Coordinates of N, CA and C in Angstrom, one line a residue:
Chain A
A14 N 0.7 -1.1 0.0 CA -0.1 -0.1 0.1 C 1.0 1.3 0.1
Q15 N 0.5 2.4 -0.6 CA 1.2 3.7 -0.8 C 0.9 4.4 0.5
K16 N 1.9 5.1 0.8 CA 2.0 6.0 2.0 C 3.0 7.0 1.9
I17 N 2.5 8.1 2.3 CA 3.5 9.3 2.6 C 3.6 9.8 3.9
T18 N 4.9 9.9 4.4 CA 5.2 10.3 5.8 C 5.6 11.6 5.9
Q19 N 5.2 12.6 6.6 CA 5.9 13.9 6.9 C 6.2 14.0 8.3
T20 N 7.2 13.8 8.9 CA 7.6 13.8 10.4 C 7.7 15.0 11.0
Q21 N 7.7 16.0 10.4 CA 7.7 17.6 11.1 C 6.3 18.1 11.1
P22 N 5.6 18.0 12.2 CA 4.3 18.7 12.3 C 4.6 20.2 12.1
G23 N 5.6 20.9 12.5 CA 5.6 22.3 12.3 C 7.0 22.5 12.2
M24 N 7.5 23.9 11.8 CA 8.8 24.1 11.4 C 8.7 25.9 11.4
F25 N 9.9 26.3 11.9 CA 10.1 27.6 12.1 C 11.3 28.1 11.2
V26 N 11.4 29.2 10.4 CA 12.5 29.6 9.8 C 12.5 31.1 9.7
Q27 N 13.8 31.5 9.7 CA 13.9 33.0 9.6 C 13.9 33.4 8.3
E28 N 13.1 34.6 8.1 CA 13.0 35.2 6.8 C 14.4 35.3 6.0
K29 N 14.4 34.9 4.7 CA 15.2 35.1 3.9 C 16.4 33.9 3.9
E30 N 16.1 33.0 5.0 CA 16.7 31.6 5.0 C 16.2 30.5 4.3
A31 N 16.9 29.5 4.1 CA 16.4 28.1 3.4 C 15.7 27.4 4.5
V32 N 14.9 26.3 3.9 CA 14.3 25.7 4.7 C 14.0 24.4 4.1
T33 N 14.2 23.3 4.8 CA 13.8 21.8 4.3 C 12.9 21.3 4.9
L34 N 11.9 20.6 4.2 CA 10.6 20.0 4.8 C 10.8 18.7 4.1
D35 N 10.6 17.6 5.2 CA 10.9 16.2 4.7 C 9.5 15.4 4.3
C36 N 10.0 14.5 3.4 CA 9.0 13.6 3.2 C 9.4 12.5 2.6
T37 N 8.9 11.2 3.0 CA 9.2 10.1 2.7 C 7.9 9.4 2.2
Y38 N 8.1 8.2 1.5 CA 7.0 7.5 0.8 C 7.3 6.1 0.5
D39 N 6.3 5.4 0.5 CA 6.2 3.9 0.3 C 5.4 3.4 -0.6
T40 N 6.1 2.8 -1.5 CA 5.3 2.1 -2.9 C 6.2 1.3 -3.2
S41 N 5.6 -0.2 -3.8 CA 6.7 -0.9 -4.6 C 6.3 -0.7 -6.1
D42 N 5.3 0.1 -6.6 CA 5.4 0.2 -8.1 C 6.5 1.4 -8.4
P43 N 7.2 1.0 -9.4 CA 8.4 1.7 -10.0 C 8.1 3.0 -10.8
S44 N 6.7 3.1 -11.2 CA 6.4 4.5 -11.7 C 5.4 5.2 -10.9
Y45 N 5.8 6.3 -10.6 CA 5.1 7.1 -9.6 C 5.3 8.7 -9.9
G46 N 4.5 9.6 -9.3 CA 4.9 11.1 -9.3 C 4.8 11.4 -7.9
L47 N 5.6 12.4 -7.6 CA 5.8 12.9 -6.2 C 5.3 14.5 -6.3
F48 N 4.6 15.0 -5.6 CA 4.1 16.3 -5.7 C 4.2 17.0 -4.2
W49 N 4.5 18.4 -4.4 CA 4.3 19.3 -3.2 C 3.3 20.3 -3.3
Y50 N 2.3 20.5 -2.4 CA 1.5 21.6 -2.4 C 1.4 22.6 -1.3
K51 N 1.0 23.5 -1.3 CA 1.1 24.6 -0.3 C -0.3 24.7 -0.1
Q52 N -0.8 25.0 1.2 CA -2.3 25.3 1.6 C -2.2 26.4 2.5
P53 N -2.4 27.7 1.9 CA -2.7 28.8 3.0 C -3.9 28.5 3.7
S54 N -4.2 29.6 4.8 CA -5.3 29.4 5.6 C -6.5 29.5 4.8
S55 N -6.6 30.0 3.7 CA -7.8 30.1 2.7 C -8.2 28.6 2.5
G56 N -7.4 27.7 2.3 CA -7.8 26.4 2.1 C -7.5 25.8 0.7
E57 N -7.0 26.7 -0.1 CA -7.0 26.1 -1.5 C -5.6 25.6 -1.7
M58 N -5.4 24.3 -2.2 CA -4.2 23.5 -2.6 C -3.3 24.2 -3.7
I59 N -2.2 24.6 -3.6 CA -1.3 25.3 -4.5 C -0.4 24.4 -4.9
F60 N -0.2 24.1 -6.0 CA 0.8 23.2 -6.7 C 2.1 24.0 -6.6
L61 N 3.2 23.1 -6.1 CA 4.6 23.9 -6.1 C 5.3 23.2 -7.0
I62 N 5.6 21.8 -6.9 CA 6.5 21.3 -7.8 C 6.4 19.7 -8.0
Y63 N 6.9 19.2 -8.8 CA 6.7 17.6 -9.4 C 7.9 17.1 -9.7
Q64 N 8.0 15.6 -9.1 CA 9.3 14.9 -9.4 C 8.5 13.7 -9.9
G65 N 9.0 13.1 -11.3 CA 8.7 11.9 -11.7 C 9.5 10.7 -10.9
S66 N 9.1 9.3 -10.9 CA 10.1 8.5 -10.3 C 11.2 8.2 -11.4
Y67 N 11.1 8.6 -12.7 CA 12.1 8.2 -13.6 C 12.9 9.2 -14.0
D68 N 12.8 10.6 -13.3 CA 13.5 11.6 -13.5 C 15.0 11.8 -13.0
Q69 N 15.8 12.2 -13.8 CA 17.3 11.7 -13.5 C 17.8 12.9 -12.7
Q70 N 17.2 14.2 -13.1 CA 17.5 15.4 -12.1 C 16.5 15.9 -11.2
N71 N 17.1 16.4 -10.1 CA 16.0 17.2 -9.2 C 15.2 18.0 -9.8
A72 N 13.9 18.1 -9.6 CA 13.0 19.2 -10.0 C 13.3 20.7 -9.3
T73 N 13.4 21.5 -10.1 CA 13.2 23.0 -9.6 C 12.3 23.7 -10.1
E74 N 11.7 25.0 -9.3 CA 10.7 25.7 -9.8 C 10.8 26.9 -9.0
G75 N 11.6 27.9 -9.6 CA 11.9 29.1 -8.9 C 12.6 29.0 -7.4
R76 N 11.9 29.4 -6.7 CA 12.7 29.3 -5.0 C 12.4 27.7 -4.5
Y77 N 11.8 27.1 -5.4 CA 11.3 25.7 -4.7 C 12.2 24.7 -5.5
S78 N 12.9 23.6 -4.7 CA 13.7 22.4 -5.4 C 13.3 21.4 -4.7
L79 N 13.3 20.2 -5.3 CA 13.0 19.0 -4.7 C 14.2 18.1 -4.5
N80 N 14.6 17.4 -3.5 CA 15.8 16.9 -3.1 C 15.2 15.4 -3.2
F81 N 15.2 14.7 -4.4 CA 14.7 13.4 -4.7 C 15.9 12.3 -4.5
Q82 N 15.7 11.5 -3.4 CA 16.7 10.5 -3.3 C 15.8 9.0 -3.3
K83 N 15.9 8.5 -4.5 CA 14.9 7.4 -4.8 C 15.2 6.2 -3.8
A84 N 16.6 5.8 -3.6 CA 17.1 4.9 -2.8 C 16.4 4.8 -1.5
R85 N 16.2 6.0 -1.2 CA 15.9 6.3 0.4 C 14.7 6.6 0.4
K86 N 13.9 6.7 -0.7 CA 12.3 7.0 -0.9 C 12.1 8.3 -0.2
S87 N 12.7 9.3 -0.5 CA 12.7 10.5 0.1 C 12.6 11.7 -0.8
A88 N 11.6 12.8 -0.6 CA 11.5 13.7 -1.8 C 11.2 14.9 -0.9
N89 N 12.3 15.5 -0.5 CA 12.4 16.7 0.6 C 12.1 17.9 -0.2
L90 N 11.4 18.7 0.2 CA 11.1 20.2 -0.3 C 12.0 21.2 0.0
V91 N 12.9 21.8 -0.6 CA 13.6 22.9 -0.3 C 13.1 24.3 -0.7
I92 N 13.1 25.0 0.2 CA 12.6 26.6 0.0 C 13.7 27.5 0.3
S93 N 14.1 28.2 -0.9 CA 15.3 29.0 -0.7 C 14.8 30.3 -0.4
A94 N 15.5 31.4 0.4 CA 15.2 32.7 0.6 C 13.6 32.9 0.9
S95 N 13.4 32.1 2.3 CA 11.9 32.1 2.7 C 11.4 33.6 2.7
Q96 N 10.2 33.8 2.6 CA 9.6 35.0 2.6 C 8.2 34.9 3.6
L97 N 7.9 35.9 4.1 CA 6.6 35.9 5.1 C 5.4 35.2 4.5
G98 N 5.2 35.4 3.1 CA 4.3 34.9 2.3 C 4.3 33.2 2.2
D99 N 5.5 32.9 2.6 CA 5.5 31.3 2.5 C 4.8 30.5 4.0
S100 N 4.4 31.3 4.8 CA 3.8 30.7 5.9 C 2.7 30.2 5.5
A101 N 2.4 28.6 5.6 CA 1.4 27.9 5.4 C 1.4 26.6 5.6
M102 N 0.6 25.7 5.2 CA 0.6 24.1 5.4 C 1.4 23.6 4.2
Y103 N 2.1 22.8 4.2 CA 2.9 22.2 3.1 C 2.5 20.7 3.0
F104 N 2.0 20.0 2.0 CA 1.7 18.6 1.9 C 2.6 18.2 0.8
C105 N 3.2 16.9 1.0 CA 3.9 16.0 0.0 C 2.7 15.0 -0.4
A106 N 2.8 14.6 -1.8 CA 1.8 13.7 -2.2 C 2.0 12.8 -3.1
M107 N 1.4 11.8 -3.6 CA 2.1 10.8 -4.5 C 0.9 10.3 -5.2
R108 N 1.1 10.1 -6.4 CA 0.3 9.5 -7.5 C 0.7 8.3 -8.1
L109 N 0.0 7.2 -8.1 CA 0.7 6.0 -9.0 C 0.0 5.7 -10.3
R110 N 0.7 5.1 -11.0 CA 0.3 4.6 -12.3 C -0.9 3.4 -11.9
G111 N -2.0 3.6 -12.9 CA -3.0 3.0 -12.7 C -4.2 3.1 -11.6
Q112 N -3.9 4.2 -11.0 CA -4.9 4.8 -9.9 C -5.5 6.0 -10.3
G113 N -5.6 6.2 -11.7 CA -6.2 7.4 -12.2 C -5.5 8.7 -11.8
N114 N -6.3 9.9 -11.2 CA -5.8 11.0 -10.6 C -5.8 11.0 -9.1
K115 N -5.9 9.7 -8.5 CA -5.7 9.7 -6.9 C -4.3 10.3 -6.4
L116 N -4.6 11.2 -5.6 CA -3.3 11.7 -4.8 C -3.4 11.1 -3.4
V117 N -2.3 10.6 -3.0 CA -2.4 10.3 -1.8 C -1.3 11.4 -1.1
F118 N -1.9 11.7 -0.2 CA -1.3 13.1 0.8 C -0.8 12.7 2.0
G119 N 0.4 13.2 2.5 CA 0.8 13.2 3.7 C 0.1 14.1 4.9
A120 N 0.4 13.8 6.2 CA -0.3 14.5 7.2 C 0.0 16.3 7.1
G121 N 1.1 16.7 6.4 CA 1.3 18.0 6.4 C 2.5 18.6 7.3
T122 N 3.3 19.6 6.9 CA 3.9 20.5 8.0 C 3.6 21.8 7.9
I123 N 3.4 22.6 9.1 CA 2.9 23.9 9.1 C 4.4 24.5 9.3
L124 N 4.4 25.5 8.2 CA 5.8 26.5 8.1 C 5.6 27.9 8.6
R125 N 6.2 28.2 9.5 CA 5.9 29.7 10.0 C 7.4 30.5 10.0
V126 N 7.3 31.6 8.9 CA 8.5 32.2 8.6 C 8.4 33.5 9.6
K127 N 9.7 33.5 10.3 CA 9.8 34.7 11.3 C 10.4 35.8 10.6
S128 N 10.0 36.9 10.9 CA 10.7 38.3 10.4 C 11.8 38.6 11.2
Chain B
D11 N -8.9 32.7 -17.6 CA -9.7 31.7 -17.4 C -9.9 31.5 -15.8
A12 N -11.3 31.1 -15.4 CA -11.6 31.1 -14.1 C -11.1 29.6 -13.5
G13 N -10.6 29.7 -12.3 CA -10.0 28.3 -11.8 C -11.1 27.4 -11.4
V14 N -10.8 26.4 -10.4 CA -11.8 25.4 -10.1 C -12.8 26.3 -8.8
T15 N -14.0 26.3 -9.2 CA -15.0 26.7 -8.5 C -15.9 25.8 -7.5
Q16 N -15.8 26.2 -6.2 CA -16.7 25.3 -5.4 C -18.0 26.3 -4.6
S17 N -18.9 25.5 -4.4 CA -20.0 26.3 -3.8 C -20.8 25.3 -2.8
P18 N -21.3 25.6 -1.7 CA -21.0 27.0 -0.9 C -19.5 26.9 -0.5
T19 N -19.1 28.1 0.1 CA -17.8 28.1 0.8 C -18.0 27.5 2.2
H20 N -18.9 27.6 2.8 CA -19.3 27.3 4.2 C -20.6 26.8 4.4
L21 N -21.0 25.7 5.0 CA -22.2 25.5 5.4 C -22.4 24.7 6.8
I22 N -23.4 25.0 7.5 CA -23.7 24.0 8.7 C -24.8 23.3 8.5
K23 N -24.6 22.1 9.0 CA -26.0 21.1 9.0 C -25.9 20.4 10.2
T24 N -27.1 19.7 10.3 CA -27.5 19.1 11.6 C -27.1 17.5 11.4
R25 N -26.7 16.7 12.2 CA -26.8 15.2 12.2 C -27.8 14.6 11.8
G26 N -27.6 13.8 10.6 CA -28.8 13.0 10.0 C -29.2 13.7 8.7
Q27 N -28.9 14.9 8.5 CA -29.3 15.7 7.4 C -28.5 15.1 6.4
Q28 N -28.7 15.7 5.0 CA -28.1 15.4 3.6 C -27.6 16.8 3.3
V29 N -26.6 16.7 2.4 CA -25.8 18.0 1.7 C -25.2 17.7 0.6
T30 N -25.2 18.6 -0.3 CA -24.9 18.5 -1.7 C -23.7 19.5 -2.0
L31 N -22.7 19.4 -2.4 CA -21.5 20.3 -2.4 C -21.3 20.2 -4.0
R32 N -21.1 21.4 -4.6 CA -20.9 21.6 -6.0 C -19.5 22.0 -6.6
C33 N -19.1 21.6 -7.4 CA -17.7 21.9 -8.0 C -17.9 22.1 -9.7
S34 N -17.3 23.3 -10.2 CA -16.9 23.5 -11.6 C -15.6 23.6 -11.9
P35 N -15.2 22.6 -12.9 CA -13.8 22.4 -13.2 C -13.3 23.6 -14.1
I36 N -12.1 23.6 -14.3 CA -11.5 24.5 -14.9 C -11.8 24.3 -16.6
S37 N -12.2 25.2 -17.3 CA -12.7 24.8 -18.7 C -11.8 24.0 -19.4
G38 N -12.4 23.1 -20.0 CA -11.6 22.2 -20.9 C -11.2 20.9 -19.9
H39 N -11.4 21.1 -18.5 CA -10.9 19.8 -18.0 C -12.0 19.0 -17.8
K40 N -11.9 17.6 -17.9 CA -12.9 16.4 -18.0 C -12.9 15.7 -16.7
S41 N -12.0 15.8 -16.0 CA -11.7 15.0 -14.7 C -12.0 15.7 -13.5
V42 N -12.6 15.2 -12.6 CA -13.0 16.0 -11.4 C -12.7 15.1 -10.1
S43 N -12.0 15.3 -9.1 CA -11.8 14.4 -8.1 C -12.2 15.2 -6.9
W44 N -12.8 14.4 -5.7 CA -13.1 15.1 -4.5 C -12.4 14.5 -3.5
Y45 N -11.9 15.3 -2.4 CA -11.3 15.0 -1.2 C -12.0 15.5 0.0
Q46 N -11.8 14.7 1.1 CA -12.2 15.3 2.3 C -10.8 15.6 3.2
Q47 N -10.7 16.5 3.7 CA -9.6 17.0 4.6 C -10.2 17.3 5.9
V48 N -10.0 16.5 6.8 CA -10.3 16.7 8.4 C -9.2 17.4 9.0
L49 N -9.6 18.2 9.8 CA -8.6 19.3 10.5 C -7.5 18.8 11.2
G50 N -6.4 19.2 10.7 CA -5.2 18.6 11.0 C -4.6 17.4 10.5
Q51 N -5.4 17.1 9.4 CA -4.8 16.0 8.5 C -4.7 16.3 7.2
G52 N -4.0 15.4 6.5 CA -4.1 15.7 4.8 C -5.1 15.2 4.2
P53 N -5.5 15.7 3.0 CA -6.7 15.4 2.1 C -6.8 14.0 2.0
Q54 N -7.9 13.3 1.9 CA -8.2 11.8 1.7 C -9.1 12.1 0.5
F55 N -8.9 10.9 -0.4 CA -9.3 10.9 -1.7 C -10.8 10.1 -1.6
I56 N -11.9 10.8 -2.1 CA -13.2 10.1 -2.2 C -13.6 9.6 -3.4
F57 N -13.6 10.3 -4.6 CA -14.2 10.0 -5.8 C -13.3 10.7 -7.1
Q58 N -13.1 10.0 -7.9 CA -12.8 10.8 -9.2 C -13.8 10.3 -10.3
Y59 N -14.1 11.3 -10.9 CA -15.1 11.2 -12.3 C -14.5 11.8 -13.6
Y60 N -14.6 10.9 -14.6 CA -14.2 11.5 -15.8 C -15.2 11.1 -16.9
E61 N -15.5 12.2 -17.7 CA -16.5 11.9 -19.0 C -17.6 11.3 -18.2
K62 N -18.3 11.7 -17.0 CA -19.4 11.4 -16.5 C -19.6 10.1 -15.7
E63 N -18.2 9.4 -15.8 CA -18.1 8.0 -15.1 C -17.3 7.9 -13.9
E64 N -17.4 7.2 -13.0 CA -16.8 7.1 -12.0 C -15.5 6.4 -12.3
R65 N -14.4 6.7 -12.0 CA -13.0 6.3 -12.4 C -12.3 5.7 -11.1
G66 N -12.8 6.2 -9.8 CA -12.0 5.7 -8.7 C -12.9 6.1 -7.6
R67 N -12.7 5.3 -6.3 CA -13.3 5.5 -5.2 C -12.4 5.1 -4.1
G68 N -12.6 6.1 -3.2 CA -11.6 6.0 -2.0 C -12.4 5.2 -0.7
N69 N -11.9 5.0 0.1 CA -12.4 4.1 1.5 C -13.6 5.1 2.1
F70 N -14.6 5.1 1.7 CA -15.7 6.0 2.3 C -17.0 5.2 2.4
P71 N -17.8 5.5 3.2 CA -19.0 4.5 3.0 C -20.3 5.0 2.0
D72 N -21.0 4.1 1.9 CA -22.0 4.4 0.8 C -22.8 5.8 1.0
R73 N -22.9 6.2 2.1 CA -23.3 7.6 2.5 C -22.9 8.9 1.4
F74 N -21.6 8.5 1.0 CA -21.0 9.5 0.1 C -21.4 9.0 -1.5
S75 N -21.9 9.8 -2.3 CA -22.1 9.5 -3.6 C -21.8 10.8 -4.4
A76 N -21.4 10.6 -5.7 CA -21.0 11.8 -6.5 C -21.6 11.5 -7.9
R77 N -21.5 12.6 -8.8 CA -22.1 12.6 -9.8 C -21.3 13.6 -10.9
Q78 N -21.2 13.4 -12.3 CA -20.7 14.4 -13.0 C -21.7 14.6 -14.1
F79 N -21.4 16.0 -14.6 CA -22.8 16.4 -15.6 C -22.1 16.5 -17.0
P80 N -23.1 16.8 -17.9 CA -22.2 16.8 -19.3 C -21.4 18.3 -19.5
N81 N -21.6 19.3 -18.5 CA -20.8 20.1 -18.6 C -19.6 19.8 -17.9
Y82 N -19.3 18.7 -17.1 CA -18.0 18.3 -16.3 C -18.0 18.7 -14.9
S83 N -19.0 19.5 -14.7 CA -19.3 20.1 -13.4 C -19.8 18.8 -12.6
S84 N -19.5 18.9 -11.3 CA -19.8 17.6 -10.4 C -20.3 17.9 -9.0
E85 N -21.0 17.2 -8.4 CA -21.9 17.2 -7.3 C -21.3 16.2 -6.4
L86 N -21.2 16.4 -5.0 CA -20.9 15.4 -3.9 C -22.0 15.4 -3.2
N87 N -22.7 14.5 -2.8 CA -23.6 14.2 -1.7 C -23.3 13.3 -0.6
V88 N -23.5 13.9 0.6 CA -23.6 12.9 1.7 C -24.6 13.0 2.3
N89 N -25.3 11.5 2.7 CA -26.4 11.4 3.5 C -26.3 11.0 4.9
A90 N -27.1 11.3 5.5 CA -27.2 11.0 6.9 C -25.8 11.4 7.9
L91 N -25.9 12.6 7.7 CA -24.5 13.4 8.1 C -24.1 13.0 9.8
L92 N -22.8 12.6 9.7 CA -22.4 12.4 11.2 C -21.3 13.5 11.5
L93 N -21.4 13.7 13.0 CA -20.3 14.6 13.4 C -18.9 14.8 12.7
G94 N -18.6 13.4 12.4 CA -17.3 13.1 11.8 C -17.1 13.5 10.4
D95 N -18.2 13.8 9.9 CA -18.0 14.4 8.4 C -17.7 15.7 8.5
S96 N -17.7 16.4 9.6 CA -17.2 18.0 9.5 C -15.7 18.0 9.1
A97 N -15.6 18.7 7.8 CA -14.2 18.6 7.1 C -14.4 19.7 6.2
L98 N -13.3 19.8 5.5 CA -13.0 20.9 4.5 C -13.1 19.9 3.2
Y99 N -13.8 20.2 2.4 CA -14.2 19.3 1.3 C -13.8 19.7 0.0
L100 N -12.7 19.2 -0.7 CA -11.8 20.0 -1.8 C -12.0 19.2 -3.1
C101 N -12.3 20.1 -4.1 CA -12.5 19.5 -5.5 C -11.2 19.9 -6.3
A102 N -10.8 18.8 -7.2 CA -9.7 18.8 -8.0 C -10.0 18.7 -9.4
S103 N -9.4 19.4 -10.3 CA -10.0 19.0 -11.8 C -8.6 19.1 -12.5
S104 N -8.6 18.2 -13.5 CA -7.6 17.6 -14.2 C -7.9 17.6 -15.8
S105 N -7.0 17.7 -16.5 CA -7.2 17.6 -18.2 C -7.2 15.9 -18.3
V106 N -6.7 15.1 -17.6 CA -6.4 13.8 -18.1 C -7.1 12.8 -16.9
H107 N -7.5 11.8 -17.4 CA -8.2 10.8 -16.2 C -7.5 9.8 -15.7
T108 N -6.1 9.7 -16.2 CA -5.4 8.6 -15.4 C -3.9 9.1 -15.4
Y109 N -2.9 8.1 -14.8 CA -1.7 8.8 -14.4 C -0.8 9.1 -15.8
T110 N -0.4 10.4 -15.8 CA 0.8 10.7 -16.7 C 1.5 11.6 -16.0
E111 N 2.9 11.6 -16.4 CA 3.8 12.4 -15.7 C 3.4 13.6 -16.0
N112 N 3.8 14.4 -14.7 CA 3.5 15.9 -14.4 C 2.3 16.3 -14.8
T113 N 1.3 15.6 -14.6 CA 0.0 16.4 -14.9 C -0.7 16.7 -13.4
E114 N -0.6 18.1 -13.0 CA -1.0 18.5 -12.1 C -2.5 18.6 -11.7
A115 N -3.1 18.3 -10.6 CA -4.4 18.6 -10.3 C -4.7 20.1 -9.7
F116 N -5.5 20.6 -10.3 CA -6.0 22.1 -9.8 C -7.0 22.1 -8.8
F117 N -6.8 22.5 -7.6 CA -7.8 22.4 -6.5 C -8.7 24.0 -6.4
G118 N -9.8 23.8 -5.9 CA -10.8 24.8 -5.6 C -10.2 25.0 -4.1
Q119 N -11.1 26.2 -3.7 CA -10.9 26.6 -2.0 C -11.7 26.0 -1.2
G120 N -12.4 24.9 -1.8 CA -13.2 23.9 -0.8 C -14.2 24.6 0.0
T121 N -15.2 23.4 0.2 CA -16.3 23.7 1.0 C -16.3 23.3 2.6
R122 N -16.3 24.2 3.6 CA -16.3 23.9 5.0 C -17.3 23.6 5.5
L123 N -17.6 22.2 5.7 CA -18.9 21.6 6.1 C -18.6 21.6 7.8
T124 N -19.6 22.1 8.7 CA -19.7 21.8 9.9 C -21.1 20.9 9.9
V125 N -20.8 19.9 10.9 CA -22.1 19.0 11.3 C -22.2 19.1 12.8
V126 N -23.3 19.8 13.2 CA -23.7 19.9 14.6 C -24.7 18.8 15.0

């Protein structure tokens, strides 16, 4: 069965510094996609970054990068130069081949950026 | 273009009542998925619909049902509401119905349901 684990319930980071949010996953399927979403207090899930299981390079999107370590089954999100607007809940999610558009989410990590 | 829109944004229902939540996907998107997010947890998959057909179902009781209309909008119905059904219900739309690499799902802002 597929599972996403986010072990950090909450994180603090100083403005302009980098922060890493941890995510480990469990699946026996060799083909999968890993996603990170940001959820502000308004509730909407905002897509940040995607990593495919066969991608050779780590994904990057602006200030977001994904540290993908396939052998360790980890997909950590790195946010560089944190901004006050980055304060939100962050979810790691996985989608598997053969399961349509179903996303399996972790429990999330709440990030607070301090000025 | 408008994003995924959900209505209503908030509602309060009494135990035992029935509720209908609505979702309009992004124009051109034929796939709609529903998720339940209980406070303090990640979203849990309820249903996926594509071209008006159910394409996936999560581990939810039969009190939960959904349908998709010819214009690809969708409704989620929950009967015999329980206190535990209180949650944020999220709708996601996608341009495809199955796994393809780097196909993101776009989420609405959700409907916050409170059962009292």
